[in-house]
PDB file of C-alpha atoms in Angstrom:
ATOM      1  CA  LEU J   1     115.482  93.186  93.824  1.00  0.00           C
ATOM      2  CA  ALA J   2     119.686  93.543  94.278  1.00  0.00           C
ATOM      3  CA  GLU J   3     119.399  96.992  94.128  1.00  0.00           C
ATOM      4  CA  LEU J   4     116.495  97.496  97.146  1.00  0.00           C
ATOM      5  CA  HIS J   5     118.573  94.886  98.849  1.00  0.00           C
ATOM      6  CA  ALA J   6     121.452  96.466  98.518  1.00  0.00           C
ATOM      7  CA  LEU J   7     119.538  99.593 100.066  1.00  0.00           C
ATOM      8  CA  SER J   8     118.139  97.466 103.397  1.00  0.00           C
ATOM      9  CA  THR J   9     119.010  98.360 106.936  1.00  0.00           C
ATOM     10  CA  PRO J  10     118.130  96.669 110.459  1.00  0.00           C
ATOM     11  CA  HIS J  11     116.256  99.841 111.437  1.00  0.00           C
ATOM     12  CA  ASP J  12     113.783 100.245 108.372  1.00  0.00           C
ATOM     13  CA  GLY J  13     113.505  96.543 108.426  1.00  0.00           C
ATOM     14  CA  GLU J  14     111.798  97.686 112.263  1.00  0.00           C
ATOM     15  CA  ASN J  15     109.953  99.543 111.505  1.00  0.00           C
ATOM     16  CA  LEU J  16     107.910  97.168 109.585  1.00  0.00           C
ATOM     17  CA  ALA J  17     107.386  95.779 112.506  1.00  0.00           C
ATOM     18  CA  ARG J  18     106.864  99.182 114.461  1.00  0.00           C
ATOM     19  CA  PHE J  19     104.087  99.528 111.507  1.00  0.00           C
ATOM     20  CA  ASN J  20     102.410  96.255 112.228  1.00  0.00           C
ATOM     21  CA  ILE J  21     102.959  95.449 108.362  1.00  0.00           C
ATOM     22  CA  THR J  22     103.477  92.386 107.195  1.00  0.00           C
ATOM     23  CA  ALA J  23     106.265  90.731 105.017  1.00  0.00           C
ATOM     24  CA  SER J  24     106.658  87.190 104.084  1.00  0.00           C
ATOM     25  CA  LYS J  25     109.591  88.304 102.437  1.00  0.00           C
ATOM     26  CA  ALA J  26     111.167  91.286 102.845  1.00  0.00           C
ATOM     27  CA  PHE J  27     114.734  92.960 103.161  1.00  0.00           C
ATOM     28  CA  GLY J  28     113.380  96.478 105.007  1.00  0.00           C
ATOM     29  CA  VAL J  29     114.354  99.756 102.942  1.00  0.00           C
ATOM     30  CA  SER J  30     112.573 102.766 103.335  1.00  0.00           C
ATOM     31  CA  MET J  31     110.189 103.750 101.649  1.00  0.00           C
ATOM     32  CA  ALA J  32     112.144 107.340  99.772  1.00  0.00           C
ATOM     33  CA  ASN J  33     114.746 105.054  98.889  1.00  0.00           C
ATOM     34  CA  ILE J  34     112.071 102.914  96.941  1.00  0.00           C
ATOM     35  CA  GLN J  35     110.387 105.477  95.612  1.00  0.00           C
ATOM     36  CA  LYS J  36     114.206 106.933  94.442  1.00  0.00           C
ATOM     37  CA  VAL J  37     114.629 103.787  93.252  1.00  0.00           C
ATOM     38  CA  ALA J  38     111.373 104.092  91.191  1.00  0.00           C
ATOM     39  CA  LYS J  39     112.857 107.002  89.808  1.00  0.00           C
ATOM     40  CA  GLY J  40     115.999 106.073  88.601  1.00  0.00           C
ATOM     41  CA  LEU J  41     113.323 103.080  86.438  1.00  0.00           C
ATOM     42  CA  GLY J  42     111.112 105.075  85.097  1.00  0.00           C
ATOM     43  CA  ARG J  43     107.767 104.161  84.304  1.00  0.00           C
ATOM     44  CA  ASP J  44     107.414 100.628  82.168  1.00  0.00           C
ATOM     45  CA  HIS J  45     103.824  98.188  82.943  1.00  0.00           C
ATOM     46  CA  ALA J  46     106.418  94.738  81.717  1.00  0.00           C
ATOM     47  CA  LEU J  47     109.071  95.708  84.359  1.00  0.00           C
ATOM     48  CA  ALA J  48     105.848  96.170  87.070  1.00  0.00           C
ATOM     49  CA  ALA J  49     104.316  92.810  86.545  1.00  0.00           C
ATOM     50  CA  ALA J  50     107.638  91.115  87.254  1.00  0.00           C
ATOM     51  CA  LEU J  51     108.354  93.395  90.727  1.00  0.00           C
ATOM     52  CA  TRP J  52     104.626  92.227  91.533  1.00  0.00           C
ATOM     53  CA  ASP J  53     105.505  88.048  90.617  1.00  0.00           C
ATOM     54  CA  THR J  54     108.502  88.152  92.934  1.00  0.00           C
ATOM     55  CA  GLY J  55     106.260  87.898  96.032  1.00  0.00           C
ATOM     56  CA  TRP J  56     108.756  90.746  97.819  1.00  0.00           C
ATOM     57  CA  TYR J  57     107.075  93.626  99.735  1.00  0.00           C
ATOM     58  CA  GLU J  58     109.529  96.479  98.455  1.00  0.00           C
ATOM     59  CA  ALA J  59     109.529  95.198  95.070  1.00  0.00           C
ATOM     60  CA  ARG J  60     105.384  94.537  94.893  1.00  0.00           C
ATOM     61  CA  MET J  61     105.835  98.473  96.154  1.00  0.00           C
ATOM     62  CA  LEU J  62     107.825  99.657  94.632  1.00  0.00           C
ATOM     63  CA  SER J  63     105.789  99.004  91.202  1.00  0.00           C
ATOM     64  CA  SER J  64     102.935 100.641  92.194  1.00  0.00           C
ATOM     65  CA  PHE J  65     105.201 103.029  91.435  1.00  0.00           C
ATOM     66  CA  VAL J  66     106.748 101.371  87.921  1.00  0.00           C
ATOM     67  CA  ASP J  67     103.911 101.031  86.189  1.00  0.00           C
ATOM     68  CA  GLU J  68     102.080 102.538  83.593  1.00  0.00           C
ATOM     69  CA  PRO J  69      98.011 103.393  84.970  1.00  0.00           C
ATOM     70  CA  ALA J  70      96.815 103.406  81.402  1.00  0.00           C
ATOM     71  CA  ARG J  71      98.089 100.151  81.085  1.00  0.00           C
ATOM     72  CA  VAL J  72      96.972  99.213  84.100  1.00  0.00           C
ATOM     73  CA  THR J  73      93.955  96.633  83.860  1.00  0.00           C
ATOM     74  CA  PRO J  74      91.020  95.245  85.818  1.00  0.00           C
ATOM     75  CA  THR J  75      91.916  91.887  85.507  1.00  0.00           C
ATOM     76  CA  GLN J  76      95.728  93.576  86.714  1.00  0.00           C
ATOM     77  CA  MET J  77      93.898  95.462  89.298  1.00  0.00           C
ATOM     78  CA  ASP J  78      91.341  92.215  90.885  1.00  0.00           C
ATOM     79  CA  ARG J  79      94.463  90.171  90.515  1.00  0.00           C
ATOM     80  CA  TRP J  80      96.912  92.284  92.992  1.00  0.00           C
ATOM     81  CA  CYS J  81      94.212  93.311  95.578  1.00  0.00           C
ATOM     82  CA  GLU J  82      93.450  89.461  95.879  1.00  0.00           C
ATOM     83  CA  GLU J  83      97.017  89.473  97.052  1.00  0.00           C
ATOM     84  CA  PHE J  84      97.437  92.864  98.915  1.00  0.00           C
ATOM     85  CA  GLY J  85      98.243  91.048 102.067  1.00  0.00           C
ATOM     86  CA  ASN J  86      99.036  94.439 104.211  1.00  0.00           C
ATOM     87  CA  TRP J  87      98.064  97.794 104.790  1.00  0.00           C
ATOM     88  CA  ALA J  88     100.746  99.146 103.288  1.00  0.00           C
ATOM     89  CA  ILE J  89     101.194  97.495  99.730  1.00  0.00           C
ATOM     90  CA  CYS J  90      97.122  97.900  99.704  1.00  0.00           C
ATOM     91  CA  ASP J  91      97.967 101.943 100.763  1.00  0.00           C
ATOM     92  CA  THR J  92      99.918 102.469  98.534  1.00  0.00           C
ATOM     93  CA  VAL J  93      99.330 101.177  95.456  1.00  0.00           C
ATOM     94  CA  CYS J  94      96.175 102.398  95.392  1.00  0.00           C
ATOM     95  CA  PHE J  95      97.038 105.324  97.071  1.00  0.00           C
ATOM     96  CA  HIS J  96     100.414 105.717  93.837  1.00  0.00           C
ATOM     97  CA  LEU J  97      99.369 103.791  90.457  1.00  0.00           C
ATOM     98  CA  PHE J  98      95.288 102.237  90.897  1.00  0.00           C
ATOM     99  CA  ASP J  99      93.841 105.681  91.187  1.00  0.00           C
ATOM    100  CA  ARG J 100      95.361 106.872  88.198  1.00  0.00           C
ATOM    101  CA  ALA J 101      93.349 103.804  86.337  1.00  0.00           C
ATOM    102  CA  GLU J 102      90.724 103.747  84.124  1.00  0.00           C
ATOM    103  CA  PRO J 103      88.728 101.088  85.659  1.00  0.00           C
ATOM    104  CA  ALA J 104      89.204 102.680  89.155  1.00  0.00           C
ATOM    105  CA  TRP J 105      85.989 103.880  90.035  1.00  0.00           C
ATOM    106  CA  ALA J 106      84.488 101.100  89.452  1.00  0.00           C
ATOM    107  CA  LYS J 107      86.363  98.808  91.440  1.00  0.00           C
ATOM    108  CA  VAL J 108      85.375 100.219  94.368  1.00  0.00           C
ATOM    109  CA  PRO J 109      81.637  99.134  95.057  1.00  0.00           C
ATOM    110  CA  GLN J 110      83.281  95.826  93.479  1.00  0.00           C
ATOM    111  CA  TRP J 111      85.546  94.803  96.223  1.00  0.00           C
ATOM    112  CA  ALA J 112      83.536  96.646  98.623  1.00  0.00           C
ATOM    113  CA  ALA J 113      81.317  93.992  98.474  1.00  0.00           C
ATOM    114  CA  ASP J 114      84.297  91.849  99.474  1.00  0.00           C
ATOM    115  CA  ASP J 115      84.896  90.195 102.996  1.00  0.00           C
ATOM    116  CA  ARG J 116      88.719  89.739 102.412  1.00  0.00           C
ATOM    117  CA  GLU J 117      89.344  91.761 104.412  1.00  0.00           C
ATOM    118  CA  PHE J 118      92.683  93.884 102.246  1.00  0.00           C
ATOM    119  CA  VAL J 119      90.366  94.138  99.061  1.00  0.00           C
ATOM    120  CA  ARG J 120      87.579  95.713 101.765  1.00  0.00           C
ATOM    121  CA  ARG J 121      89.748  98.501 102.176  1.00  0.00           C
ATOM    122  CA  GLY J 122      91.050  98.246  99.286  1.00  0.00           C
ATOM    123  CA  SER J 123      87.937  99.696  98.034  1.00  0.00           C
ATOM    124  CA  LEU J 124      88.596 102.408 101.160  1.00  0.00           C
ATOM    125  CA  ALA J 125      92.106 102.967 100.067  1.00  0.00           C
ATOM    126  CA  LEU J 126      91.193 103.624  96.830  1.00  0.00           C
ATOM    127  CA  VAL J 127      88.124 105.359  96.934  1.00  0.00           C
ATOM    128  CA  GLY J 128      90.107 108.224  99.032  1.00  0.00           C
ATOM    129  CA  ALA J 129      92.979 108.057  96.524  1.00  0.00           C
ATOM    130  CA  LEU J 130      90.360 108.550  93.605  1.00  0.00           C
ATOM    131  CA  ALA J 131      89.287 112.039  95.827  1.00  0.00           C
ATOM    132  CA  LEU J 132      92.575 113.740  97.335  1.00  0.00           C
ATOM    133  CA  GLY J 133      94.038 112.932  93.665  1.00  0.00           C
ATOM    134  CA  GLU J 134      90.912 114.856  91.990  1.00  0.00           C
ATOM    135  CA  LEU J 135      91.526 117.757  94.041  1.00  0.00           C
ATOM    136  CA  ALA J 136      87.706 119.503  91.550  1.00  0.00           C
ATOM    137  CA  LEU J 137      86.426 116.419  92.630  1.00  0.00           C
ATOM    138  CA  LEU J 138      87.617 116.441  97.102  1.00  0.00           C
ATOM    139  CA  TYR J 139      84.334 116.231  97.839  1.00  0.00           C
ATOM    140  CA  ARG J 140      82.630 113.738  95.077  1.00  0.00           C
ATOM    141  CA  GLY J 141      85.825 111.002  96.565  1.00  0.00           C
ATOM    142  CA  VAL J 142      84.999 111.887 100.768  1.00  0.00           C
ATOM    143  CA  ILE J 143      81.531 111.766 100.809  1.00  0.00           C
ATOM    144  CA  GLY J 144      82.456 108.217  98.426  1.00  0.00           C
ATOM    145  CA  MET J 145      84.415 107.243 101.761  1.00  0.00           C
ATOM    146  CA  GLY J 146      81.518 107.722 103.239  1.00  0.00           C
ATOM    147  CA  MET J 147      79.749 106.553 101.164  1.00  0.00           C
ATOM    148  CA  VAL J 148      80.742 102.444 101.197  1.00  0.00           C
ATOM    149  CA  VAL J 149      81.797 102.284 105.071  1.00  0.00           C
ATOM    150  CA  ALA J 150      77.646 102.735 105.176  1.00  0.00           C
ATOM    151  CA  LEU J 151      76.626 100.430 102.790  1.00  0.00           C
ATOM    152  CA  TYR J 152      78.859  97.540 103.414  1.00  0.00           C
ATOM    153  CA  GLY J 153      79.523  98.280 107.027  1.00  0.00           C
ATOM    154  CA  PHE J 154      83.123  98.571 107.913  1.00  0.00           C
ATOM    155  CA  GLY J 155      84.856  97.861 110.691  1.00  0.00           C
ATOM    156  CA  ARG J 156      86.298  98.956 113.913  1.00  0.00           C
ATOM    157  CA  GLY J 157      89.485  98.285 112.635  1.00  0.00           C
ATOM    158  CA  PHE J 158      89.271 100.659 109.343  1.00  0.00           C
ATOM    159  CA  SER J 159      90.093 104.509 109.948  1.00  0.00           C
ATOM    160  CA  MET J 160      90.147 107.204 107.771  1.00  0.00           C
ATOM    161  CA  ARG J 161      92.871 109.181 109.886  1.00  0.00           C
ATOM    162  CA  ALA J 162      94.716 106.159 109.383  1.00  0.00           C
ATOM    163  CA  LEU J 163      94.221 105.721 105.974  1.00  0.00           C
ATOM    164  CA  LEU J 164      94.745 109.156 105.137  1.00  0.00           C
ATOM    165  CA  GLY J 165      98.049 109.505 107.609  1.00  0.00           C
ATOM    166  CA  SER J 166      99.144 112.842 106.770  1.00  0.00           C
ATOM    167  CA  LYS J 167      96.463 113.385 103.363  1.00  0.00           C
ATOM    168  CA  LEU J 168      94.163 114.035 105.946  1.00  0.00           C
ATOM    169  CA  VAL J 169      95.492 117.894 106.467  1.00  0.00           C
ATOM    170  CA  ILE J 170      93.870 118.814 103.084  1.00  0.00           C
ATOM    171  CA  LEU J 171      90.357 117.671 104.777  1.00  0.00           C
ATOM    172  CA  ARG J 172      90.203 120.137 107.535  1.00  0.00           C
ATOM    173  CA  GLY J 173      88.250 123.023 107.663  1.00  0.00           C
ATOM    174  CA  VAL J 174      85.871 121.253 104.915  1.00  0.00           C
ATOM    175  CA  ASN J 175      82.690 122.175 106.316  1.00  0.00           C
ATOM    176  CA  LEU J 176      79.741 119.492 104.739  1.00  0.00           C
ATOM    177  CA  PHE J 177      76.859 118.640 105.150  1.00  0.00           C
ATOM    178  CA  PRO J 178      74.168 116.394 104.786  1.00  0.00           C
ATOM    179  CA  THR J 179      72.121 118.222 101.551  1.00  0.00           C
ATOM    180  CA  GLN J 180      75.490 118.360  99.865  1.00  0.00           C
ATOM    181  CA  ILE J 181      76.603 114.640 100.980  1.00  0.00           C
ATOM    182  CA  GLU J 182      73.746 113.320  98.994  1.00  0.00           C
ATOM    183  CA  GLU J 183      73.717 115.566  96.217  1.00  0.00           C
ATOM    184  CA  VAL J 184      76.987 114.640  95.215  1.00  0.00           C
ATOM    185  CA  ILE J 185      76.633 110.593  95.809  1.00  0.00           C
ATOM    186  CA  LEU J 186      73.850 111.139  93.530  1.00  0.00           C
ATOM    187  CA  LYS J 187      75.979 111.543  90.856  1.00  0.00           C
ATOM    188  CA  ARG J 188      78.360 109.037  90.656  1.00  0.00           C
ATOM    189  CA  PRO J 189      76.699 106.120  88.582  1.00  0.00           C
ATOM    190  CA  GLU J 190      79.260 103.619  90.404  1.00  0.00           C
ATOM    191  CA  LEU J 191      77.986 104.589  93.394  1.00  0.00           C
ATOM    192  CA  THR J 192      74.133 104.941  93.835  1.00  0.00           C
ATOM    193  CA  ALA J 193      73.481 101.241  92.353  1.00  0.00           C
ATOM    194  CA  HIS J 194      74.604 100.258  96.085  1.00  0.00           C
TER     195      HIS J 194
END
């Protein structure tokens, strides 16, 4: 925490408000600096849990980079998801940790059925991360995102473009036809039951 605090700047603190990131405990550290700290720490499941438990925004972001995906449990995923306090924590944890965890696909429909904003957003972020993380399965993931949106009626506050940000470039020029969508969705048992 001391290292994160030392890296804080007023500009990075202002960026939290600029990007509509609400956090009751935040230092104001850039993502680039959080990732530099993570590289220096390496992977450590116990440290990630301790960082998460501090409740500090930057410590929770850091935990997504230092945790060991193979040691992430369904219980941990549910607990952290219930504690997502803003879109940035939700998306970062889903795109940099949960998408590499064994129970990831099973969490998509579970969280999508939840009425809490960031739990439901976690479902959308996770299925997007799964798709983008597995290039060979890109079509399946994009289709899965559409299926989650269609089945659980995400409100106007959810935008795939906002969720994917710069990663949307990967999706440009990909043509999906309704028959392809149907074929791929039917192959995913976690999503077809819903």
